[in-house]
Amino acid sequence: MTAQPAATIGHTEEVPAGTQFDEARLTRFLEGAVKEFRGPMRVEQFQGGQSNPTFLLRTSGGNYVLRRKPAGVLLPSAHAVDREYRVTCALFEAGLPVPEPLVLCTDDDVIGSMFYVMRHVPGRSFWDPRMPMLTPEERSAVYDSANATLALLHTVDYQALGLGDYGKPGNYFARQISRWSRQYDASRTVDIPEMDKLIAWLPDAIPPSEERTTIIHGDYSFHNLLVRPDKPQVAAVIDWELSTLGDPLGDLTYHMMEWFRPEGVDVRGTLRGADLSRLGIPTPEAYASAYCERTGFDVDPMHPFYRAFNLFRVAAILQGIAGRSRDGVQTAANSGEIIQRIIPLAQAGWRSAQDAGAV
């Protein structure tokens, strides 16, 4: 029997050896950089698979969250916490649900790498899309709020927010396939035939669609949504490491993998085979329809190409974790468990490609 995923993530623990830093020096920096910040401070690390290590800073005057770039040799363009900070600042000023960013520090001498600090947003982060502790009515509300939040992100005027140069418009899927193929090769630890087949097949299999450019979160999934503790509503979208400008279908189809993800390939679990009506969760068709109504976009996220692409992309991202682990750069407490998922993800991706006509 397949083990059930944890219902929620976002719990904290003592900072493990190897990721500790000079807390006194950080306190002095924040007391000078954040107006209301006052020590003493207690530091805990968030559990989970963050690529950029994330810490909770507890003080008597309030709580804060710090995200840092990992120490060590990293892949080009990866772990750009300054980009995270920039997009979060723009979206917060525009009134979108993101944590309030407070300061970016580019001086590696403070804690050993670049970091930024934001205000802590209380909330629940769901790992299991079935959300077992909620009632059907609450699940329905959470899914609707997630849908509305994504639609809001995709219809904001990114040019007006000063983000016109935040990414390259056009050819989103082609650029993503190229990027993750290169990243996969740069961090390759073993040969996976299905990944090589996907790398060869994906570029010429992109379905034709109307070209759109919006802000893309890049990892829009329930584990990156903080749901208010007092009501089933999204309080904040977190972890903007993979954000860019691109086709909103990239976010929508990745998010909708909750319905299509095969069993056993992802620690987040899946809605595949679930009694959606009993759970109060919309069908994928209804969810896509609500998104289109909110955005005014006429898109079809149901094509199996998108499943193959998203499974490939996740496998390539996890391969980056495997490569960093090989190189002695620890960025996730559960990296061993993550690495075991790469081959099953690649195999599932190739099966989806075959559903789309790959031979």
Tab-separated table of C-alpha atoms in Angstrom:
chain	number	residue	atom	x	y	z
A	1	MET	CA	0.000	0.000	0.000
A	2	THR	CA	1.308	3.449	-0.917
A	3	ALA	CA	2.147	5.535	2.131
A	4	GLN	CA	-0.109	8.549	2.555
A	5	PRO	CA	1.615	11.940	2.317
A	6	ALA	CA	1.814	14.226	5.297
A	7	ALA	CA	-1.249	16.467	5.460
A	8	THR	CA	0.667	19.706	5.966
A	9	ILE	CA	4.215	21.012	5.929
A	10	GLY	CA	5.879	24.124	7.284
A	11	HIS	CA	6.765	22.842	10.742
A	12	THR	CA	10.001	24.110	12.265
A	13	GLU	CA	12.901	22.420	14.020
A	14	GLU	CA	16.218	23.309	15.584
A	15	VAL	CA	18.718	24.535	13.021
A	16	PRO	CA	20.768	21.445	12.094
A	17	ALA	CA	24.542	21.414	12.071
A	18	GLY	CA	25.921	22.575	8.758
A	19	THR	CA	23.288	25.246	8.147
A	20	GLN	CA	23.872	27.305	11.283
A	21	PHE	CA	25.113	30.891	11.090
A	22	ASP	CA	26.159	33.734	13.391
A	23	GLU	CA	22.828	34.661	14.984
A	24	ALA	CA	24.290	37.561	16.974
A	25	ARG	CA	25.651	39.152	13.817
A	26	LEU	CA	22.319	38.679	12.061
A	27	THR	CA	20.511	40.279	15.011
A	28	ARG	CA	22.745	43.341	14.835
A	29	PHE	CA	22.190	43.620	11.083
A	30	LEU	CA	18.403	43.379	11.362
A	31	GLU	CA	18.236	45.864	14.240
A	32	GLY	CA	19.887	48.356	11.910
A	33	ALA	CA	17.968	47.421	8.754
A	34	VAL	CA	14.399	46.732	9.928
A	35	LYS	CA	12.861	49.596	11.878
A	36	GLU	CA	10.804	47.588	14.377
A	37	PHE	CA	13.168	44.612	14.764
A	38	ARG	CA	14.559	44.049	18.254
A	39	GLY	CA	16.464	41.095	19.676
A	40	PRO	CA	16.854	38.701	21.337
A	41	MET	CA	15.941	36.265	18.592
A	42	ARG	CA	15.330	32.523	18.410
A	43	VAL	CA	16.065	30.841	15.067
A	44	GLU	CA	14.340	27.688	13.810
A	45	GLN	CA	14.469	26.081	10.368
A	46	PHE	CA	11.399	25.172	8.342
A	47	GLN	CA	11.131	21.521	7.408
A	48	GLY	CA	10.432	20.523	3.838
A	49	GLY	CA	12.103	20.572	0.458
A	50	GLN	CA	13.010	24.228	0.072
A	51	SER	CA	15.803	24.767	-2.405
A	52	ASN	CA	16.649	27.961	-0.544
A	53	PRO	CA	16.954	27.175	3.192
A	54	THR	CA	14.230	29.008	5.104
A	55	PHE	CA	14.220	30.024	8.758
A	56	LEU	CA	11.731	31.350	11.293
A	57	LEU	CA	13.029	34.213	13.419
A	58	ARG	CA	11.079	34.519	16.665
A	59	THR	CA	11.237	37.764	18.644
A	60	SER	CA	9.098	39.240	21.399
A	61	GLY	CA	7.881	41.906	18.980
A	62	GLY	CA	6.853	39.555	16.186
A	63	ASN	CA	8.042	36.780	13.913
A	64	TYR	CA	9.967	36.996	10.649
A	65	VAL	CA	11.066	34.600	7.915
A	66	LEU	CA	14.548	34.510	6.382
A	67	ARG	CA	15.360	32.830	3.047
A	68	ARG	CA	19.004	32.450	2.133
A	69	LYS	CA	21.018	31.304	-0.818
A	70	PRO	CA	22.788	28.023	0.041
A	71	ALA	CA	26.513	28.161	0.555
A	72	GLY	CA	28.803	26.357	-1.873
A	73	VAL	CA	29.114	25.991	-5.641
A	74	LEU	CA	25.705	26.367	-7.295
A	75	LEU	CA	24.266	26.016	-10.782
A	76	PRO	CA	24.103	29.243	-12.809
A	77	SER	CA	20.886	31.265	-12.276
A	78	ALA	CA	19.765	28.993	-9.412
A	79	HIS	CA	18.822	30.182	-5.896
A	80	ALA	CA	18.410	33.839	-6.914
A	81	VAL	CA	16.907	35.143	-3.691
A	82	ASP	CA	17.353	38.693	-4.980
A	83	ARG	CA	14.872	37.893	-7.761
A	84	GLU	CA	12.472	36.477	-5.177
A	85	TYR	CA	12.771	39.659	-3.178
A	86	ARG	CA	12.217	41.869	-6.216
A	87	VAL	CA	9.034	40.160	-7.395
A	88	THR	CA	7.650	39.912	-3.857
A	89	CYS	CA	8.182	43.655	-3.354
A	90	ALA	CA	6.322	44.452	-6.578
A	91	LEU	CA	3.419	42.111	-5.865
A	92	PHE	CA	3.077	43.242	-2.242
A	93	GLU	CA	2.878	46.875	-3.341
A	94	ALA	CA	0.173	45.868	-5.847
A	95	GLY	CA	-1.901	44.257	-3.090
A	96	LEU	CA	-1.447	40.621	-4.056
A	97	PRO	CA	-1.343	38.038	-1.239
A	98	VAL	CA	2.389	37.708	-0.550
A	99	PRO	CA	4.380	38.196	2.673
A	100	GLU	CA	5.619	41.717	3.282
A	101	PRO	CA	9.305	41.877	2.215
A	102	LEU	CA	11.478	43.872	4.618
A	103	VAL	CA	15.143	43.759	3.608
A	104	LEU	CA	17.526	42.143	1.124
A	105	CYS	CA	21.138	41.581	2.198
A	106	THR	CA	23.694	40.975	-0.547
A	107	ASP	CA	26.647	40.997	1.869
A	108	ASP	CA	27.816	37.379	2.239
A	109	ASP	CA	29.727	38.285	5.387
A	110	VAL	CA	26.570	38.597	7.529
A	111	ILE	CA	25.482	34.928	7.486
A	112	GLY	CA	27.620	33.450	4.710
A	113	SER	CA	25.342	34.014	1.701
A	114	MET	CA	22.784	36.427	0.276
A	115	PHE	CA	19.401	36.451	2.060
A	116	TYR	CA	16.202	38.387	2.519
A	117	VAL	CA	13.779	38.774	5.389
A	118	MET	CA	9.998	39.100	5.237
A	119	ARG	CA	7.231	39.342	7.775
A	120	HIS	CA	5.880	35.980	8.930
A	121	VAL	CA	2.367	35.112	7.734
A	122	PRO	CA	0.543	32.569	9.931
A	123	GLY	CA	-1.057	29.851	7.879
A	124	ARG	CA	-1.424	26.213	6.940
A	125	SER	CA	0.583	24.800	4.031
A	126	PHE	CA	-1.070	21.683	2.598
A	127	TRP	CA	1.148	18.876	1.313
A	128	ASP	CA	-1.656	16.393	0.616
A	129	PRO	CA	-4.118	17.817	-1.963
A	130	ARG	CA	-6.912	15.786	-0.335
A	131	MET	CA	-6.522	17.965	2.791
A	132	PRO	CA	-7.823	15.265	5.139
A	133	MET	CA	-8.441	17.530	8.139
A	134	LEU	CA	-10.883	19.792	6.290
A	135	THR	CA	-14.603	19.432	5.661
A	136	PRO	CA	-15.843	19.191	2.055
A	137	GLU	CA	-17.078	22.782	2.280
A	138	GLU	CA	-13.683	23.971	3.491
A	139	ARG	CA	-11.848	22.063	0.735
A	140	SER	CA	-14.121	23.591	-1.866
A	141	ALA	CA	-13.381	27.070	-0.508
A	142	VAL	CA	-9.612	26.493	-0.417
A	143	TYR	CA	-9.579	25.259	-4.022
A	144	ASP	CA	-11.696	28.198	-5.142
A	145	SER	CA	-9.406	30.650	-3.338
A	146	ALA	CA	-6.333	29.052	-4.925
A	147	ASN	CA	-7.966	29.349	-8.336
A	148	ALA	CA	-8.878	33.013	-7.781
A	149	THR	CA	-5.376	33.824	-6.511
A	150	LEU	CA	-3.726	32.274	-9.569
A	151	ALA	CA	-6.101	34.133	-11.877
A	152	LEU	CA	-5.299	37.398	-10.082
A	153	LEU	CA	-1.560	36.809	-10.494
A	154	HIS	CA	-1.956	36.082	-14.197
A	155	THR	CA	-4.002	39.203	-14.904
A	156	VAL	CA	-1.878	41.760	-13.047
A	157	ASP	CA	-0.119	44.310	-15.286
A	158	TYR	CA	3.507	43.263	-14.836
A	159	GLN	CA	4.725	46.186	-16.931
A	160	ALA	CA	3.035	48.633	-14.561
A	161	LEU	CA	4.763	46.886	-11.634
A	162	GLY	CA	8.191	47.518	-13.168
A	163	LEU	CA	8.683	43.852	-14.056
A	164	GLY	CA	8.899	44.224	-17.825
A	165	ASP	CA	12.456	42.870	-17.751
A	166	TYR	CA	11.764	40.096	-15.232
A	167	GLY	CA	11.843	37.424	-17.936
A	168	LYS	CA	11.729	36.910	-21.679
A	169	PRO	CA	8.306	37.029	-23.336
A	170	GLY	CA	7.383	34.328	-25.833
A	171	ASN	CA	8.350	30.676	-26.410
A	172	TYR	CA	7.858	29.845	-22.744
A	173	PHE	CA	7.659	26.062	-23.026
A	174	ALA	CA	10.549	25.882	-25.509
A	175	ARG	CA	12.715	27.978	-23.187
A	176	GLN	CA	11.732	25.917	-20.149
A	177	ILE	CA	12.489	22.639	-21.903
A	178	SER	CA	15.886	23.969	-22.941
A	179	ARG	CA	16.652	25.329	-19.477
A	180	TRP	CA	15.739	22.196	-17.550
A	181	SER	CA	17.455	19.950	-20.070
A	182	ARG	CA	20.677	21.888	-19.477
A	183	GLN	CA	20.198	21.870	-15.709
A	184	TYR	CA	19.524	18.136	-15.769
A	185	ASP	CA	22.686	17.448	-17.745
A	186	ALA	CA	24.732	19.718	-15.462
A	187	SER	CA	23.622	17.792	-12.371
A	188	ARG	CA	23.321	14.300	-13.907
A	189	THR	CA	24.307	11.556	-11.464
A	190	VAL	CA	23.047	8.467	-13.324
A	191	ASP	CA	21.707	7.870	-16.824
A	192	ILE	CA	17.908	7.760	-16.987
A	193	PRO	CA	16.778	6.652	-20.474
A	194	GLU	CA	13.307	8.168	-20.075
A	195	MET	CA	14.773	11.603	-19.330
A	196	ASP	CA	16.886	11.413	-22.475
A	197	LYS	CA	13.793	10.443	-24.483
A	198	LEU	CA	11.818	13.357	-23.026
A	199	ILE	CA	14.628	15.805	-23.749
A	200	ALA	CA	14.562	14.677	-27.385
A	201	TRP	CA	10.747	14.580	-27.763
A	202	LEU	CA	9.428	17.608	-25.869
A	203	PRO	CA	10.755	20.502	-28.026
A	204	ASP	CA	8.819	19.455	-31.151
A	205	ALA	CA	5.658	18.367	-29.316
A	206	ILE	CA	4.497	21.702	-27.834
A	207	PRO	CA	0.763	22.157	-28.633
A	208	PRO	CA	-0.079	25.302	-30.614
A	209	SER	CA	-1.784	27.959	-28.492
A	210	GLU	CA	-2.245	31.707	-28.320
A	211	GLU	CA	0.916	33.407	-27.052
A	212	ARG	CA	0.427	35.098	-23.675
A	213	THR	CA	2.907	36.558	-21.233
A	214	THR	CA	2.177	37.013	-17.534
A	215	ILE	CA	4.033	36.723	-14.245
A	216	ILE	CA	4.652	33.014	-13.619
A	217	HIS	CA	5.114	31.714	-10.080
A	218	GLY	CA	6.804	28.552	-11.357
A	219	ASP	CA	5.907	26.289	-8.414
A	220	TYR	CA	2.246	27.097	-7.824
A	221	SER	CA	1.094	24.207	-5.695
A	222	PHE	CA	-0.721	23.922	-2.385
A	223	HIS	CA	2.544	23.483	-0.486
A	224	ASN	CA	3.436	27.054	-1.521
A	225	LEU	CA	0.087	28.540	-0.484
A	226	LEU	CA	-0.458	29.624	3.089
A	227	VAL	CA	-4.111	29.144	4.024
A	228	ARG	CA	-5.380	31.311	6.834
A	229	PRO	CA	-5.605	29.452	10.166
A	230	ASP	CA	-9.089	30.842	10.867
A	231	LYS	CA	-10.790	30.380	7.478
A	232	PRO	CA	-10.337	28.467	4.182
A	233	GLN	CA	-8.774	31.329	2.232
A	234	VAL	CA	-5.298	31.874	0.769
A	235	ALA	CA	-3.356	34.282	2.972
A	236	ALA	CA	-0.100	34.347	1.011
A	237	VAL	CA	1.771	32.752	-1.891
A	238	ILE	CA	5.364	31.907	-0.940
A	239	ASP	CA	8.597	30.590	-2.542
A	240	TRP	CA	9.041	32.691	-5.683
A	241	GLU	CA	12.406	31.162	-6.638
A	242	LEU	CA	11.202	29.871	-10.023
A	243	SER	CA	9.144	32.931	-10.927
A	244	THR	CA	9.579	34.622	-14.295
A	245	LEU	CA	7.554	35.982	-17.208
A	246	GLY	CA	5.924	33.335	-19.343
A	247	ASP	CA	2.840	31.540	-20.546
A	248	PRO	CA	0.238	31.263	-17.755
A	249	LEU	CA	-0.436	27.694	-18.952
A	250	GLY	CA	2.896	26.863	-17.328
A	251	ASP	CA	1.510	27.672	-13.882
A	252	LEU	CA	-1.994	26.350	-14.509
A	253	THR	CA	-0.926	22.971	-15.896
A	254	TYR	CA	1.689	22.465	-13.174
A	255	HIS	CA	-0.878	23.331	-10.500
A	256	MET	CA	-3.393	20.954	-12.074
A	257	MET	CA	-0.972	18.046	-11.783
A	258	GLU	CA	-2.669	17.570	-8.398
A	259	TRP	CA	-5.416	15.753	-10.352
A	260	PHE	CA	-3.197	13.879	-12.825
A	261	ARG	CA	-0.007	12.997	-10.936
A	262	PRO	CA	0.529	9.203	-10.963
A	263	GLU	CA	0.556	7.383	-7.647
A	264	GLY	CA	3.960	6.934	-6.039
A	265	VAL	CA	5.968	9.508	-7.994
A	266	ASP	CA	5.659	12.485	-5.671
A	267	VAL	CA	5.633	12.838	-1.901
A	268	ARG	CA	2.692	15.251	-2.234
A	269	GLY	CA	0.327	12.489	-3.261
A	270	THR	CA	-2.375	12.874	-5.893
A	271	LEU	CA	-6.101	13.291	-6.465
A	272	ARG	CA	-6.037	10.495	-9.050
A	273	GLY	CA	-8.695	7.950	-8.123
A	274	ALA	CA	-10.207	10.183	-5.427
A	275	ASP	CA	-13.964	10.635	-4.984
A	276	LEU	CA	-13.872	14.349	-5.772
A	277	SER	CA	-17.562	14.933	-5.170
A	278	ARG	CA	-17.384	13.426	-1.686
A	279	LEU	CA	-14.273	15.463	-0.892
A	280	GLY	CA	-15.785	18.718	-2.126
A	281	ILE	CA	-12.985	19.158	-4.689
A	282	PRO	CA	-13.863	20.312	-8.230
A	283	THR	CA	-13.151	18.193	-11.281
A	284	PRO	CA	-10.157	19.356	-13.348
A	285	GLU	CA	-12.559	20.457	-16.091
A	286	ALA	CA	-14.543	22.610	-13.653
A	287	TYR	CA	-11.359	24.034	-12.151
A	288	ALA	CA	-10.013	25.003	-15.582
A	289	SER	CA	-13.361	26.529	-16.508
A	290	ALA	CA	-13.384	28.706	-13.378
A	291	TYR	CA	-9.861	29.892	-14.153
A	292	CYS	CA	-10.797	30.774	-17.742
A	293	GLU	CA	-13.876	32.649	-16.569
A	294	ARG	CA	-11.798	34.679	-14.108
A	295	THR	CA	-8.980	35.478	-16.523
A	296	GLY	CA	-10.842	35.678	-19.810
A	297	PHE	CA	-8.277	33.269	-21.293
A	298	ASP	CA	-9.364	30.492	-23.653
A	299	VAL	CA	-6.898	27.727	-22.787
A	300	ASP	CA	-6.923	23.924	-22.698
A	301	PRO	CA	-4.721	22.575	-19.890
A	302	MET	CA	-5.857	18.967	-20.373
A	303	HIS	CA	-3.465	17.936	-23.185
A	304	PRO	CA	-1.142	15.068	-22.078
A	305	PHE	CA	1.882	17.033	-23.347
A	306	TYR	CA	1.580	19.272	-20.302
A	307	ARG	CA	1.650	16.279	-17.965
A	308	ALA	CA	4.787	14.977	-19.660
A	309	PHE	CA	6.394	18.413	-19.517
A	310	ASN	CA	5.608	18.986	-15.848
A	311	LEU	CA	6.766	15.536	-14.760
A	312	PHE	CA	9.992	16.082	-16.720
A	313	ARG	CA	10.460	19.517	-15.174
A	314	VAL	CA	9.990	18.249	-11.615
A	315	ALA	CA	12.395	15.366	-12.276
A	316	ALA	CA	14.993	17.852	-13.560
A	317	ILE	CA	14.518	20.081	-10.502
A	318	LEU	CA	14.980	17.104	-8.183
A	319	GLN	CA	18.037	16.046	-10.163
A	320	GLY	CA	19.495	19.434	-9.236
A	321	ILE	CA	19.024	18.484	-5.580
A	322	ALA	CA	20.763	15.163	-6.272
A	323	GLY	CA	23.645	16.990	-7.918
A	324	ARG	CA	24.024	19.393	-5.011
A	325	SER	CA	23.935	16.482	-2.581
A	326	ARG	CA	26.684	14.791	-4.610
A	327	ASP	CA	28.708	17.997	-4.436
A	328	GLY	CA	28.213	18.351	-0.680
A	329	VAL	CA	25.718	21.220	-0.849
A	330	GLN	CA	22.796	20.349	1.425
A	331	THR	CA	19.661	22.388	0.686
A	332	ALA	CA	16.830	20.126	1.808
A	333	ALA	CA	16.506	18.032	4.957
A	334	ASN	CA	14.644	15.327	3.015
A	335	SER	CA	17.007	15.252	0.026
A	336	GLY	CA	17.476	11.471	0.222
A	337	GLU	CA	13.740	10.893	-0.084
A	338	ILE	CA	13.521	13.442	-2.906
A	339	ILE	CA	16.269	11.800	-4.964
A	340	GLN	CA	14.443	8.459	-4.937
A	341	ARG	CA	11.594	10.088	-6.886
A	342	ILE	CA	13.590	11.101	-9.978
A	343	ILE	CA	13.444	7.840	-11.936
A	344	PRO	CA	9.707	7.187	-11.241
A	345	LEU	CA	8.936	10.780	-12.297
A	346	ALA	CA	10.896	10.370	-15.528
A	347	GLN	CA	9.163	7.074	-16.289
A	348	ALA	CA	5.737	8.604	-15.618
A	349	GLY	CA	6.664	11.568	-17.801
A	350	TRP	CA	7.527	9.290	-20.707
A	351	ARG	CA	4.229	7.401	-20.307
A	352	SER	CA	2.406	10.742	-20.578
A	353	ALA	CA	4.480	11.564	-23.652
A	354	GLN	CA	3.392	8.275	-25.187
A	355	ASP	CA	-0.233	9.242	-24.420
A	356	ALA	CA	0.483	12.407	-26.442
A	357	GLY	CA	1.818	10.374	-29.391
A	358	ALA	CA	5.502	9.873	-28.587
A	359	VAL	CA	7.054	6.693	-29.911
